[in-house]
PDB file of C-alpha atoms in Angstrom:
ATOM      1  CA  MET R  12     151.687 111.595  61.522  1.00  0.00           C
ATOM      2  CA  ALA R  13     150.836 107.993  60.848  1.00  0.00           C
ATOM      3  CA  ASP R  14     151.342 106.078  64.239  1.00  0.00           C
ATOM      4  CA  ASN R  15     149.701 109.133  65.826  1.00  0.00           C
ATOM      5  CA  ASN R  16     146.178 108.511  63.201  1.00  0.00           C
ATOM      6  CA  ASP R  17     146.950 104.896  64.042  1.00  0.00           C
ATOM      7  CA  ARG R  18     147.271 105.627  67.807  1.00  0.00           C
ATOM      8  CA  GLU R  19     143.761 107.776  68.105  1.00  0.00           C
ATOM      9  CA  GLU R  20     141.650 105.332  66.387  1.00  0.00           C
ATOM     10  CA  ALA R  21     143.106 102.461  68.686  1.00  0.00           C
ATOM     11  CA  VAL R  22     141.694 104.925  71.654  1.00  0.00           C
ATOM     12  CA  ARG R  23     138.784 105.899  70.108  1.00  0.00           C
ATOM     13  CA  ASP R  24     138.061 101.633  69.294  1.00  0.00           C
ATOM     14  CA  ALA R  25     138.685 101.176  73.189  1.00  0.00           C
ATOM     15  CA  VAL R  26     136.069 104.314  73.834  1.00  0.00           C
ATOM     16  CA  ASP R  27     133.716 102.619  71.305  1.00  0.00           C
ATOM     17  CA  VAL R  28     133.587  99.032  73.226  1.00  0.00           C
ATOM     18  CA  SER R  29     132.740  97.980  75.636  1.00  0.00           C
ATOM     19  CA  ARG R  30     135.018  94.814  77.233  1.00  0.00           C
ATOM     20  CA  SER R  31     132.842  92.250  76.935  1.00  0.00           C
ATOM     21  CA  GLY R  32     132.968  93.443  73.406  1.00  0.00           C
ATOM     22  CA  ALA R  33     129.229  95.307  72.596  1.00  0.00           C
ATOM     23  CA  PRO R  34     129.615  98.400  71.157  1.00  0.00           C
ATOM     24  CA  ALA R  35     129.165 101.446  73.067  1.00  0.00           C
ATOM     25  CA  GLY R  36     129.245 103.552  70.342  1.00  0.00           C
ATOM     26  CA  GLY R  37     127.604 103.837  67.105  1.00  0.00           C
ATOM     27  CA  SER R  38     130.236 103.000  64.073  1.00  0.00           C
ATOM     28  CA  VAL R  39     128.588 105.376  61.911  1.00  0.00           C
ATOM     29  CA  ILE R  40     127.422 108.242  64.698  1.00  0.00           C
ATOM     30  CA  ARG R  41     129.457 107.982  67.926  1.00  0.00           C
ATOM     31  CA  ASP R  42     126.183 108.708  69.945  1.00  0.00           C
ATOM     32  CA  ARG R  43     123.698 106.178  67.878  1.00  0.00           C
ATOM     33  CA  PHE R  44     123.888 103.261  67.603  1.00  0.00           C
ATOM     34  CA  SER R  45     121.919 100.929  64.519  1.00  0.00           C
ATOM     35  CA  ALA R  46     120.132  98.483  64.893  1.00  0.00           C
ATOM     36  CA  ASP R  47     122.528  95.423  64.204  1.00  0.00           C
ATOM     37  CA  GLU R  48     124.531  97.597  67.228  1.00  0.00           C
ATOM     38  CA  ILE R  49     121.719  97.639  69.014  1.00  0.00           C
ATOM     39  CA  PHE R  50     120.547  93.897  68.963  1.00  0.00           C
ATOM     40  CA  GLN R  51     124.638  92.550  69.845  1.00  0.00           C
ATOM     41  CA  ARG R  52     124.534  95.381  73.011  1.00  0.00           C
ATOM     42  CA  ILE R  53     121.304  92.882  73.839  1.00  0.00           C
ATOM     43  CA  ILE R  54     122.725  89.786  72.893  1.00  0.00           C
ATOM     44  CA  VAL R  55     125.261  90.345  75.746  1.00  0.00           C
ATOM     45  CA  ALA R  56     123.211  91.127  77.898  1.00  0.00           C
ATOM     46  CA  ALA R  57     121.330  87.992  77.757  1.00  0.00           C
ATOM     47  CA  ASP R  58     124.410  85.883  77.236  1.00  0.00           C
ATOM     48  CA  GLU R  59     125.174  87.318  80.895  1.00  0.00           C
ATOM     49  CA  GLU R  60     120.575  86.857  82.051  1.00  0.00           C
ATOM     50  CA  VAL R  61     121.070  82.955  80.541  1.00  0.00           C
ATOM     51  CA  THR R  62     123.965  81.986  83.072  1.00  0.00           C
ATOM     52  CA  VAL R  63     123.005  84.069  86.381  1.00  0.00           C
ATOM     53  CA  GLY R  64     121.829  81.131  88.967  1.00  0.00           C
ATOM     54  CA  THR R  65     118.376  80.316  90.000  1.00  0.00           C
ATOM     55  CA  ARG R  66     119.275  81.544  93.348  1.00  0.00           C
ATOM     56  CA  GLU R  67     120.280  85.408  92.968  1.00  0.00           C
ATOM     57  CA  MET R  68     117.574  85.439  89.922  1.00  0.00           C
ATOM     58  CA  PHE R  69     114.949  84.833  92.088  1.00  0.00           C
ATOM     59  CA  PHE R  70     115.393  87.134  95.140  1.00  0.00           C
ATOM     60  CA  ALA R  71     116.110  89.628  92.401  1.00  0.00           C
ATOM     61  CA  GLY R  72     112.744  88.701  90.966  1.00  0.00           C
ATOM     62  CA  VAL R  73     111.451  88.389  94.885  1.00  0.00           C
ATOM     63  CA  ALA R  74     112.417  92.890  94.713  1.00  0.00           C
ATOM     64  CA  GLY R  75     111.328  93.622  91.301  1.00  0.00           C
ATOM     65  CA  GLY R  76     107.466  92.619  92.634  1.00  0.00           C
ATOM     66  CA  PHE R  77     107.878  93.995  95.675  1.00  0.00           C
ATOM     67  CA  ALA R  78     108.463  97.020  93.874  1.00  0.00           C
ATOM     68  CA  ILE R  79     106.337  96.809  91.946  1.00  0.00           C
ATOM     69  CA  THR R  80     104.036  97.375  94.818  1.00  0.00           C
ATOM     70  CA  VAL R  81     105.222 100.767  95.155  1.00  0.00           C
ATOM     71  CA  THR R  82     103.555 101.556  91.638  1.00  0.00           C
ATOM     72  CA  PHE R  83     100.543  99.766  92.888  1.00  0.00           C
ATOM     73  CA  MET R  84     100.002 101.920  96.505  1.00  0.00           C
ATOM     74  CA  LEU R  85     100.602 104.818  95.102  1.00  0.00           C
ATOM     75  CA  TYR R  86      98.774 104.852  91.870  1.00  0.00           C
ATOM     76  CA  ALA R  87      95.383 103.944  94.697  1.00  0.00           C
ATOM     77  CA  SER R  88      96.811 107.229  96.720  1.00  0.00           C
ATOM     78  CA  LEU R  89      97.048 109.169  94.653  1.00  0.00           C
ATOM     79  CA  TYR R  90      93.434 108.316  92.692  1.00  0.00           C
ATOM     80  CA  ALA R  91      92.137 108.630  96.245  1.00  0.00           C
ATOM     81  CA  LYS R  92      93.633 112.227  96.633  1.00  0.00           C
ATOM     82  CA  THR R  93      92.830 113.913  92.954  1.00  0.00           C
ATOM     83  CA  GLY R  94      89.485 112.117  93.442  1.00  0.00           C
ATOM     84  CA  GLY R  95      90.093 109.772  90.582  1.00  0.00           C
ATOM     85  CA  ASP R  96      91.375 112.419  87.832  1.00  0.00           C
ATOM     86  CA  PRO R  97      93.040 109.998  85.390  1.00  0.00           C
ATOM     87  CA  ILE R  98      96.277 111.726  84.982  1.00  0.00           C
ATOM     88  CA  LEU R  99      97.669 113.163  88.583  1.00  0.00           C
ATOM     89  CA  SER R 100      97.175 109.684  89.875  1.00  0.00           C
ATOM     90  CA  ALA R 101      99.115 108.319  87.747  1.00  0.00           C
ATOM     91  CA  LEU R 102     102.003 110.733  87.656  1.00  0.00           C
ATOM     92  CA  LEU R 103     103.783 108.380  90.083  1.00  0.00           C
ATOM     93  CA  TYR R 104     102.730 105.370  88.363  1.00  0.00           C
ATOM     94  CA  PRO R 105     106.643 105.026  86.811  1.00  0.00           C
ATOM     95  CA  LEU R 106     108.259 104.947  90.238  1.00  0.00           C
ATOM     96  CA  GLY R 107     108.514 101.028  90.673  1.00  0.00           C
ATOM     97  CA  PHE R 108     109.859 100.249  86.813  1.00  0.00           C
ATOM     98  CA  VAL R 109     112.090 103.085  87.149  1.00  0.00           C
ATOM     99  CA  PHE R 110     113.590 100.932  90.534  1.00  0.00           C
ATOM    100  CA  ILE R 111     113.321  98.303  88.752  1.00  0.00           C
ATOM    101  CA  ILE R 112     114.949  98.981  85.363  1.00  0.00           C
ATOM    102  CA  LEU R 113     117.870 101.345  86.889  1.00  0.00           C
ATOM    103  CA  GLY R 114     118.070  99.095  89.932  1.00  0.00           C
ATOM    104  CA  ASP R 115     118.690  95.903  87.690  1.00  0.00           C
ATOM    105  CA  TYR R 116     116.035  94.074  89.116  1.00  0.00           C
ATOM    106  CA  GLN R 117     114.430  91.487  87.837  1.00  0.00           C
ATOM    107  CA  LEU R 118     111.173  91.755  86.040  1.00  0.00           C
ATOM    108  CA  TYR R 119     108.581  89.541  83.575  1.00  0.00           C
ATOM    109  CA  THR R 120     108.611  91.100  80.226  1.00  0.00           C
ATOM    110  CA  GLU R 121     111.326  93.296  80.839  1.00  0.00           C
ATOM    111  CA  ASN R 122     114.770  91.565  82.135  1.00  0.00           C
ATOM    112  CA  THR R 123     112.708  88.159  80.450  1.00  0.00           C
ATOM    113  CA  LEU R 124     112.753  89.725  76.733  1.00  0.00           C
ATOM    114  CA  PRO R 125     116.425  89.755  75.889  1.00  0.00           C
ATOM    115  CA  PRO R 126     117.451  85.879  75.530  1.00  0.00           C
ATOM    116  CA  VAL R 127     114.749  85.379  73.629  1.00  0.00           C
ATOM    117  CA  ALA R 128     117.155  86.647  71.523  1.00  0.00           C
ATOM    118  CA  LEU R 129     119.490  84.063  71.727  1.00  0.00           C
ATOM    119  CA  VAL R 130     117.297  81.702  71.463  1.00  0.00           C
ATOM    120  CA  LEU R 131     116.052  83.211  68.174  1.00  0.00           C
ATOM    121  CA  GLU R 132     119.468  82.983  67.085  1.00  0.00           C
ATOM    122  CA  ARG R 133     119.838  78.987  68.829  1.00  0.00           C
ATOM    123  CA  LEU R 134     122.570  80.649  71.264  1.00  0.00           C
ATOM    124  CA  ALA R 135     120.637  79.463  74.030  1.00  0.00           C
ATOM    125  CA  SER R 136     117.636  76.408  74.488  1.00  0.00           C
ATOM    126  CA  ILE R 137     114.413  76.790  74.727  1.00  0.00           C
ATOM    127  CA  PRO R 138     114.417  74.990  78.402  1.00  0.00           C
ATOM    128  CA  SER R 139     117.222  77.770  79.948  1.00  0.00           C
ATOM    129  CA  LEU R 140     114.387  80.696  78.418  1.00  0.00           C
ATOM    130  CA  LEU R 141     111.189  78.588  80.187  1.00  0.00           C
ATOM    131  CA  ARG R 142     113.780  78.257  83.385  1.00  0.00           C
ATOM    132  CA  ILE R 143     114.187  82.330  82.718  1.00  0.00           C
ATOM    133  CA  TRP R 144     110.905  82.911  82.371  1.00  0.00           C
ATOM    134  CA  VAL R 145     109.204  80.415  85.163  1.00  0.00           C
ATOM    135  CA  VAL R 146     111.911  81.595  88.084  1.00  0.00           C
ATOM    136  CA  VAL R 147     111.172  85.035  87.564  1.00  0.00           C
ATOM    137  CA  LEU R 148     107.201  85.138  86.878  1.00  0.00           C
ATOM    138  CA  VAL R 149     106.956  83.006  89.834  1.00  0.00           C
ATOM    139  CA  SER R 150     109.712  85.308  91.592  1.00  0.00           C
ATOM    140  CA  ASN R 151     107.108  88.224  91.260  1.00  0.00           C
ATOM    141  CA  VAL R 152     104.371  87.234  91.992  1.00  0.00           C
ATOM    142  CA  PHE R 153     105.908  86.327  95.391  1.00  0.00           C
ATOM    143  CA  GLY R 154     107.296  89.570  95.506  1.00  0.00           C
ATOM    144  CA  GLY R 155     103.998  91.291  94.543  1.00  0.00           C
ATOM    145  CA  MET R 156     101.944  89.146  97.251  1.00  0.00           C
ATOM    146  CA  LEU R 157     104.230  90.201  99.889  1.00  0.00           C
ATOM    147  CA  GLY R 158     103.885  93.765  98.963  1.00  0.00           C
ATOM    148  CA  ALA R 159     100.136  93.226  98.810  1.00  0.00           C
ATOM    149  CA  LEU R 160      99.541  90.637 102.519  1.00  0.00           C
ATOM    150  CA  ALA R 161     101.880  94.486 103.051  1.00  0.00           C
ATOM    151  CA  LEU R 162      99.312  97.160 102.259  1.00  0.00           C
ATOM    152  CA  ALA R 163      95.953  94.803 103.517  1.00  0.00           C
ATOM    153  CA  THR R 164      97.093  94.057 106.826  1.00  0.00           C
ATOM    154  CA  THR R 165      98.728  97.547 107.897  1.00  0.00           C
ATOM    155  CA  ASP R 166      97.583 101.192 107.654  1.00  0.00           C
ATOM    156  CA  VAL R 167      99.425 102.315 104.935  1.00  0.00           C
ATOM    157  CA  LEU R 168      97.057 103.123 102.912  1.00  0.00           C
ATOM    158  CA  SER R 169      94.070 105.636 104.161  1.00  0.00           C
ATOM    159  CA  ASP R 170      90.559 104.537 103.618  1.00  0.00           C
ATOM    160  CA  ASP R 171      90.309 105.977 100.492  1.00  0.00           C
ATOM    161  CA  ALA R 172      93.081 104.805  99.254  1.00  0.00           C
ATOM    162  CA  ALA R 173      92.644 101.288 100.097  1.00  0.00           C
ATOM    163  CA  ALA R 174      89.014 101.782  98.376  1.00  0.00           C
ATOM    164  CA  ALA R 175      90.644 103.007  95.297  1.00  0.00           C
ATOM    165  CA  ALA R 176      93.145  99.926  95.711  1.00  0.00           C
ATOM    166  CA  ALA R 177      90.436  97.312  96.023  1.00  0.00           C
ATOM    167  CA  GLY R 178      88.515  98.560  93.049  1.00  0.00           C
ATOM    168  CA  PHE R 179      91.726  98.839  90.560  1.00  0.00           C
ATOM    169  CA  ALA R 180      91.054  94.990  90.893  1.00  0.00           C
ATOM    170  CA  GLN R 181      86.776  95.242  90.654  1.00  0.00           C
ATOM    171  CA  LYS R 182      87.220  96.739  87.470  1.00  0.00           C
ATOM    172  CA  ALA R 183      89.793  93.996  85.753  1.00  0.00           C
ATOM    173  CA  ILE R 184      86.966  91.447  87.513  1.00  0.00           C
ATOM    174  CA  ALA R 185      84.266  92.470  85.628  1.00  0.00           C
ATOM    175  CA  THR R 186      86.086  93.192  82.530  1.00  0.00           C
ATOM    176  CA  SER R 187      86.362  90.445  79.676  1.00  0.00           C
ATOM    177  CA  GLN R 188      89.145  88.375  79.495  1.00  0.00           C
ATOM    178  CA  LEU R 189      89.434  89.220  75.863  1.00  0.00           C
ATOM    179  CA  THR R 190      89.759  92.999  76.920  1.00  0.00           C
ATOM    180  CA  LEU R 191      92.112  92.430  79.145  1.00  0.00           C
ATOM    181  CA  PHE R 192      93.832  90.062  76.515  1.00  0.00           C
ATOM    182  CA  SER R 193      93.684  92.663  74.258  1.00  0.00           C
ATOM    183  CA  LYS R 194      95.296  95.343  76.356  1.00  0.00           C
ATOM    184  CA  ALA R 195      97.723  93.138  77.410  1.00  0.00           C
ATOM    185  CA  VAL R 196      99.389  92.804  74.271  1.00  0.00           C
ATOM    186  CA  PHE R 197      99.984  96.699  73.906  1.00  0.00           C
ATOM    187  CA  ALA R 198     101.004  96.653  77.017  1.00  0.00           C
ATOM    188  CA  GLY R 199     103.717  94.354  76.513  1.00  0.00           C
ATOM    189  CA  LEU R 200     104.585  96.091  73.044  1.00  0.00           C
ATOM    190  CA  ILE R 201     105.540  99.346  75.144  1.00  0.00           C
ATOM    191  CA  VAL R 202     107.803  97.221  77.532  1.00  0.00           C
ATOM    192  CA  ALA R 203     109.394  95.159  74.779  1.00  0.00           C
ATOM    193  CA  GLY R 204     110.030  98.785  72.659  1.00  0.00           C
ATOM    194  CA  VAL R 205     111.715  99.950  76.380  1.00  0.00           C
ATOM    195  CA  VAL R 206     113.905  97.217  75.992  1.00  0.00           C
ATOM    196  CA  TRP R 207     115.067  97.910  72.529  1.00  0.00           C
ATOM    197  CA  VAL R 208     115.243 101.590  73.318  1.00  0.00           C
ATOM    198  CA  ASP R 209     116.632 101.436  76.690  1.00  0.00           C
ATOM    199  CA  TYR R 210     120.206  99.393  74.946  1.00  0.00           C
ATOM    200  CA  SER R 211     120.673 101.809  71.947  1.00  0.00           C
ATOM    201  CA  LEU R 212     120.823 104.859  75.413  1.00  0.00           C
ATOM    202  CA  ARG R 213     124.036 105.482  76.956  1.00  0.00           C
ATOM    203  CA  ASP R 214     123.484 107.655  80.047  1.00  0.00           C
ATOM    204  CA  SER R 215     121.016 107.146  83.241  1.00  0.00           C
ATOM    205  CA  ILE R 216     119.046 110.548  83.026  1.00  0.00           C
ATOM    206  CA  SER R 217     117.490 109.361  78.949  1.00  0.00           C
ATOM    207  CA  ARG R 218     116.747 106.106  80.973  1.00  0.00           C
ATOM    208  CA  LEU R 219     114.945 107.443  83.369  1.00  0.00           C
ATOM    209  CA  VAL R 220     112.728 109.587  80.611  1.00  0.00           C
ATOM    210  CA  LEU R 221     112.333 106.456  78.630  1.00  0.00           C
ATOM    211  CA  ILE R 222     111.232 104.655  81.304  1.00  0.00           C
ATOM    212  CA  TYR R 223     108.743 107.494  82.890  1.00  0.00           C
ATOM    213  CA  ILE R 224     107.485 107.937  79.539  1.00  0.00           C
ATOM    214  CA  ALA R 225     106.835 104.646  78.242  1.00  0.00           C
ATOM    215  CA  PHE R 226     105.317 103.504  81.834  1.00  0.00           C
ATOM    216  CA  LEU R 227     103.443 106.086  82.321  1.00  0.00           C
ATOM    217  CA  ALA R 228     101.312 105.294  79.064  1.00  0.00           C
ATOM    218  CA  ILE R 229     100.181 101.827  81.212  1.00  0.00           C
ATOM    219  CA  PRO R 230      97.927 103.828  83.147  1.00  0.00           C
ATOM    220  CA  PHE R 231      97.042 106.172  80.775  1.00  0.00           C
ATOM    221  CA  GLY R 232      96.066 104.167  78.087  1.00  0.00           C
ATOM    222  CA  ASN R 233      94.286 101.863  80.909  1.00  0.00           C
ATOM    223  CA  LEU R 234      96.334  98.484  79.273  1.00  0.00           C
ATOM    224  CA  TYR R 235      97.824  96.138  82.303  1.00  0.00           C
ATOM    225  CA  HIS R 236     100.642  94.340  82.945  1.00  0.00           C
ATOM    226  CA  VAL R 237     101.030  91.347  84.131  1.00  0.00           C
ATOM    227  CA  VAL R 238     103.158  92.045  88.181  1.00  0.00           C
ATOM    228  CA  VAL R 239     100.602  95.241  88.864  1.00  0.00           C
ATOM    229  CA  SER R 240      97.620  93.127  88.252  1.00  0.00           C
ATOM    230  CA  ALA R 241      98.255  90.348  90.234  1.00  0.00           C
ATOM    231  CA  THR R 242      99.978  93.040  92.852  1.00  0.00           C
ATOM    232  CA  GLU R 243      96.754  94.476  92.553  1.00  0.00           C
ATOM    233  CA  MET R 244      94.184  90.697  92.513  1.00  0.00           C
ATOM    234  CA  PHE R 245      95.955  89.663  96.176  1.00  0.00           C
ATOM    235  CA  TYR R 246      95.154  93.037  97.991  1.00  0.00           C
ATOM    236  CA  LEU R 247      91.780  92.071  97.041  1.00  0.00           C
ATOM    237  CA  VAL R 248      91.961  88.722  97.947  1.00  0.00           C
ATOM    238  CA  PHE R 249      94.309  89.187 101.877  1.00  0.00           C
ATOM    239  CA  ILE R 250      90.913  91.915 102.509  1.00  0.00           C
ATOM    240  CA  GLY R 251      88.319  88.789 101.262  1.00  0.00           C
ATOM    241  CA  GLU R 252      86.881  89.904  98.606  1.00  0.00           C
ATOM    242  CA  LEU R 253      87.955  87.893  95.957  1.00  0.00           C
ATOM    243  CA  ALA R 254      89.191  84.067  94.993  1.00  0.00           C
ATOM    244  CA  LEU R 255      92.404  82.939  94.578  1.00  0.00           C
ATOM    245  CA  SER R 256      91.319  80.775  91.344  1.00  0.00           C
ATOM    246  CA  VAL R 257      88.944  83.941  90.440  1.00  0.00           C
ATOM    247  CA  GLY R 258      91.466  86.122  90.041  1.00  0.00           C
ATOM    248  CA  LEU R 259      94.110  84.074  88.696  1.00  0.00           C
ATOM    249  CA  TRP R 260      91.709  82.670  85.860  1.00  0.00           C
ATOM    250  CA  GLN R 261      89.826  85.984  85.169  1.00  0.00           C
ATOM    251  CA  PHE R 262      92.428  88.119  85.246  1.00  0.00           C
ATOM    252  CA  VAL R 263      96.206  87.218  85.984  1.00  0.00           C
ATOM    253  CA  LEU R 264      96.138  84.400  83.334  1.00  0.00           C
ATOM    254  CA  PRO R 265      94.657  86.946  80.313  1.00  0.00           C
ATOM    255  CA  VAL R 266      97.116  89.499  81.273  1.00  0.00           C
ATOM    256  CA  LEU R 267     100.044  87.118  81.083  1.00  0.00           C
ATOM    257  CA  LEU R 268      99.432  85.928  77.728  1.00  0.00           C
ATOM    258  CA  GLY R 269      99.136  89.650  76.333  1.00  0.00           C
ATOM    259  CA  ASN R 270     101.505  91.107  78.204  1.00  0.00           C
ATOM    260  CA  SER R 271     104.030  87.525  76.932  1.00  0.00           C
ATOM    261  CA  VAL R 272     102.294  87.483  73.049  1.00  0.00           C
ATOM    262  CA  GLY R 273     102.592  92.128  72.772  1.00  0.00           C
ATOM    263  CA  GLY R 274     106.606  91.868  74.138  1.00  0.00           C
ATOM    264  CA  VAL R 275     108.162  88.858  72.221  1.00  0.00           C
ATOM    265  CA  VAL R 276     105.494  87.542  68.877  1.00  0.00           C
ATOM    266  CA  LEU R 277     105.215  91.854  68.117  1.00  0.00           C
ATOM    267  CA  VAL R 278     107.947  93.069  68.946  1.00  0.00           C
ATOM    268  CA  THR R 279     111.339  90.927  70.090  1.00  0.00           C
ATOM    269  CA  VAL R 280     110.394  88.882  66.901  1.00  0.00           C
ATOM    270  CA  VAL R 281     109.919  91.843  64.732  1.00  0.00           C
ATOM    271  CA  ASN R 282     112.864  93.555  66.002  1.00  0.00           C
ATOM    272  CA  TYR R 283     115.166  90.467  65.792  1.00  0.00           C
ATOM    273  CA  PHE R 284     114.223  90.099  61.778  1.00  0.00           C
ATOM    274  CA  HIS R 285     114.632  93.985  61.561  1.00  0.00           C
ATOM    275  CA  THR R 286     118.352  93.621  62.020  1.00  0.00           C
ATOM    276  CA  THR R 287     120.604  92.166  59.368  1.00  0.00           C
ATOM    277  CA  GLU R 288     121.600  88.704  58.423  1.00  0.00           C
ATOM    278  CA  ARG R 289     125.721  89.616  59.437  1.00  0.00           C
ATOM    279  CA  ARG R 290     124.249  91.001  63.209  1.00  0.00           C
ATOM    280  CA  LEU R 291     126.321  87.906  64.784  1.00  0.00           C
ATOM    281  CA  GLU R 292     129.644  87.885  62.459  1.00  0.00           C
ATOM    282  CA  THR R 293     129.994  91.679  62.355  1.00  0.00           C
ATOM    283  CA  ALA R 294     130.841  91.480  66.393  1.00  0.00           C
ATOM    284  CA  ARG R 295     130.916  88.580  67.769  1.00  0.00           C
ATOM    285  CA  ASP R 296     133.981  85.991  67.594  1.00  0.00           C
ATOM    286  CA  GLN R 297     132.819  83.225  65.166  1.00  0.00           C
ATOM    287  CA  GLY R 298     129.213  84.195  64.920  1.00  0.00           C
ATOM    288  CA  SER R 299     126.692  81.236  63.726  1.00  0.00           C
ATOM    289  CA  LYS R 300     129.382  78.627  64.510  1.00  0.00           C
ATOM    290  CA  ARG R 301     128.531  79.270  68.258  1.00  0.00           C
ATOM    291  CA  GLN R 302     124.880  78.077  68.154  1.00  0.00           C
ATOM    292  CA  LEU R 303     122.973  75.242  69.102  1.00  0.00           C
ATOM    293  CA  THR R 304     121.888  72.307  66.996  1.00  0.00           C
ATOM    294  CA  ILE R 305     118.624  72.092  66.450  1.00  0.00           C
ATOM    295  CA  ARG R 306     118.242  69.309  68.903  1.00  0.00           C
ATOM    296  CA  GLU R 307     119.855  70.966  71.821  1.00  0.00           C
ATOM    297  CA  TRP R 308     118.215  74.032  70.683  1.00  0.00           C
ATOM    298  CA  ILE R 309     114.719  72.403  71.454  1.00  0.00           C
ATOM    299  CA  TRP R 310     116.114  69.727  74.260  1.00  0.00           C
ATOM    300  CA  GLY R 311     118.600  71.233  76.241  1.00  0.00           C
ATOM    301  CA  GLY R 312     118.511  71.402  79.127  1.00  0.00           C
ATOM    302  CA  TRP R 313     118.173  74.329  81.938  1.00  0.00           C
ATOM    303  CA  SER R 314     121.088  75.696  81.778  1.00  0.00           C
ATOM    304  CA  ALA R 315     122.272  74.890  78.183  1.00  0.00           C
ATOM    305  CA  SER R 316     122.938  78.264  76.997  1.00  0.00           C
ATOM    306  CA  GLY R 317     124.895  77.607  73.857  1.00  0.00           C
ATOM    307  CA  ARG R 318     128.715  78.590  73.595  1.00  0.00           C
ATOM    308  CA  SER R 319     129.622  81.084  75.717  1.00  0.00           C
ATOM    309  CA  TYR R 320     128.456  83.990  73.233  1.00  0.00           C
ATOM    310  CA  VAL R 321     131.026  86.744  75.513  1.00  0.00           C
ATOM    311  CA  PRO R 322     134.107  86.529  73.517  1.00  0.00           C
ATOM    312  CA  ALA R 323     134.490  89.525  70.658  1.00  0.00           C
ATOM    313  CA  THR R 324     136.061  89.112  67.451  1.00  0.00           C
ATOM    314  CA  ASP R 325     139.408  89.792  68.593  1.00  0.00           C
ATOM    315  CA  GLU R 326     141.338  88.210  70.790  1.00  0.00           C
ATOM    316  CA  ILE R 327     143.206  91.420  71.665  1.00  0.00           C
ATOM    317  CA  PRO R 328     141.426  93.763  74.309  1.00  0.00           C
ATOM    318  CA  GLN R 329     140.055  96.437  72.402  1.00  0.00           C
ATOM    319  CA  SER R 330     140.019  98.605  75.426  1.00  0.00           C
ATOM    320  CA  ASP R 331     143.919  98.536  75.220  1.00  0.00           C
ATOM    321  CA  PRO R 332     145.621 100.258  72.131  1.00  0.00           C
ATOM    322  CA  GLU R 333     149.476 100.042  73.385  1.00  0.00           C
ATOM    323  CA  SER R 334     148.594  96.019  72.606  1.00  0.00           C
ATOM    324  CA  ARG R 335     147.755  96.546  69.293  1.00  0.00           C
ATOM    325  CA  GLU R 336     150.959  98.625  68.610  1.00  0.00           C
ATOM    326  CA  ASN R 337     152.904  95.881  69.505  1.00  0.00           C
ATOM    327  CA  GLU R 338     151.130  93.718  67.434  1.00  0.00           C
ATOM    328  CA  ARG R 339     152.601  96.087  64.880  1.00  0.00           C
TER     329      ARG R 339
END
């Protein structure tokens, strides 16, 4: 009887823990993760993120930026078809973000947030985080620029939709930088919230619903996302109605800063301190012993990503119940 119970427990452990050691099921309630368990899942994803090569990261970012063109195109098209109805015109706005998140593309403000957790734990250096931010942001903007160029030089958009597309950036340019920054902070809050909650979900349908509702809030709240904003700005530049320097300074830069503050400072850091002090030791091999020194943390190279934070606490794969049985 005891052997059967042990085997059942081992099988349950195998189901509830992924190969990386991240929890695949909650310890108290299997379908619900604690804050520490969500943090541990984010840590594993972030550890993989900081080890991705620059080439792979860049092209995943280009794909993410180009996917945002879909959001921009559909928003402008529906805006024209519905006479500017604020509800109906935004119904397909989240589609580009669905492609990015479920398709595992790179997006500044989304995939760039988990590595912040590694830096807060001194498992990755600040320069390695900056490398990710720079590569992803540049590639996103480049992908958005290509998409904006395609829309500006083809007949994909109707005349009414083209006018609506131009109007988005024109309205933003006429908005004060402080207002743009404030609105972008709240967009950053939403995106960072999506990141945190996304790692508490275990199926694609739940993730799809989360992404759709969350990113629908951006047009509904008249908020700004930096990659969408950059795409809108480039479109206006390509049709000859805006100088690039003006668009970058008056529109894109305030939105970039706002998204970064809202996502990193107000949510990622707060969620980090929301977890317990034993968030590392409870599930990861050697816990804090893998941390970088202060010198490594601040001055480490672009690739300084701690001491490979993937191994789980148990050296025996938790997905192999027979190994545990033999050890007894």
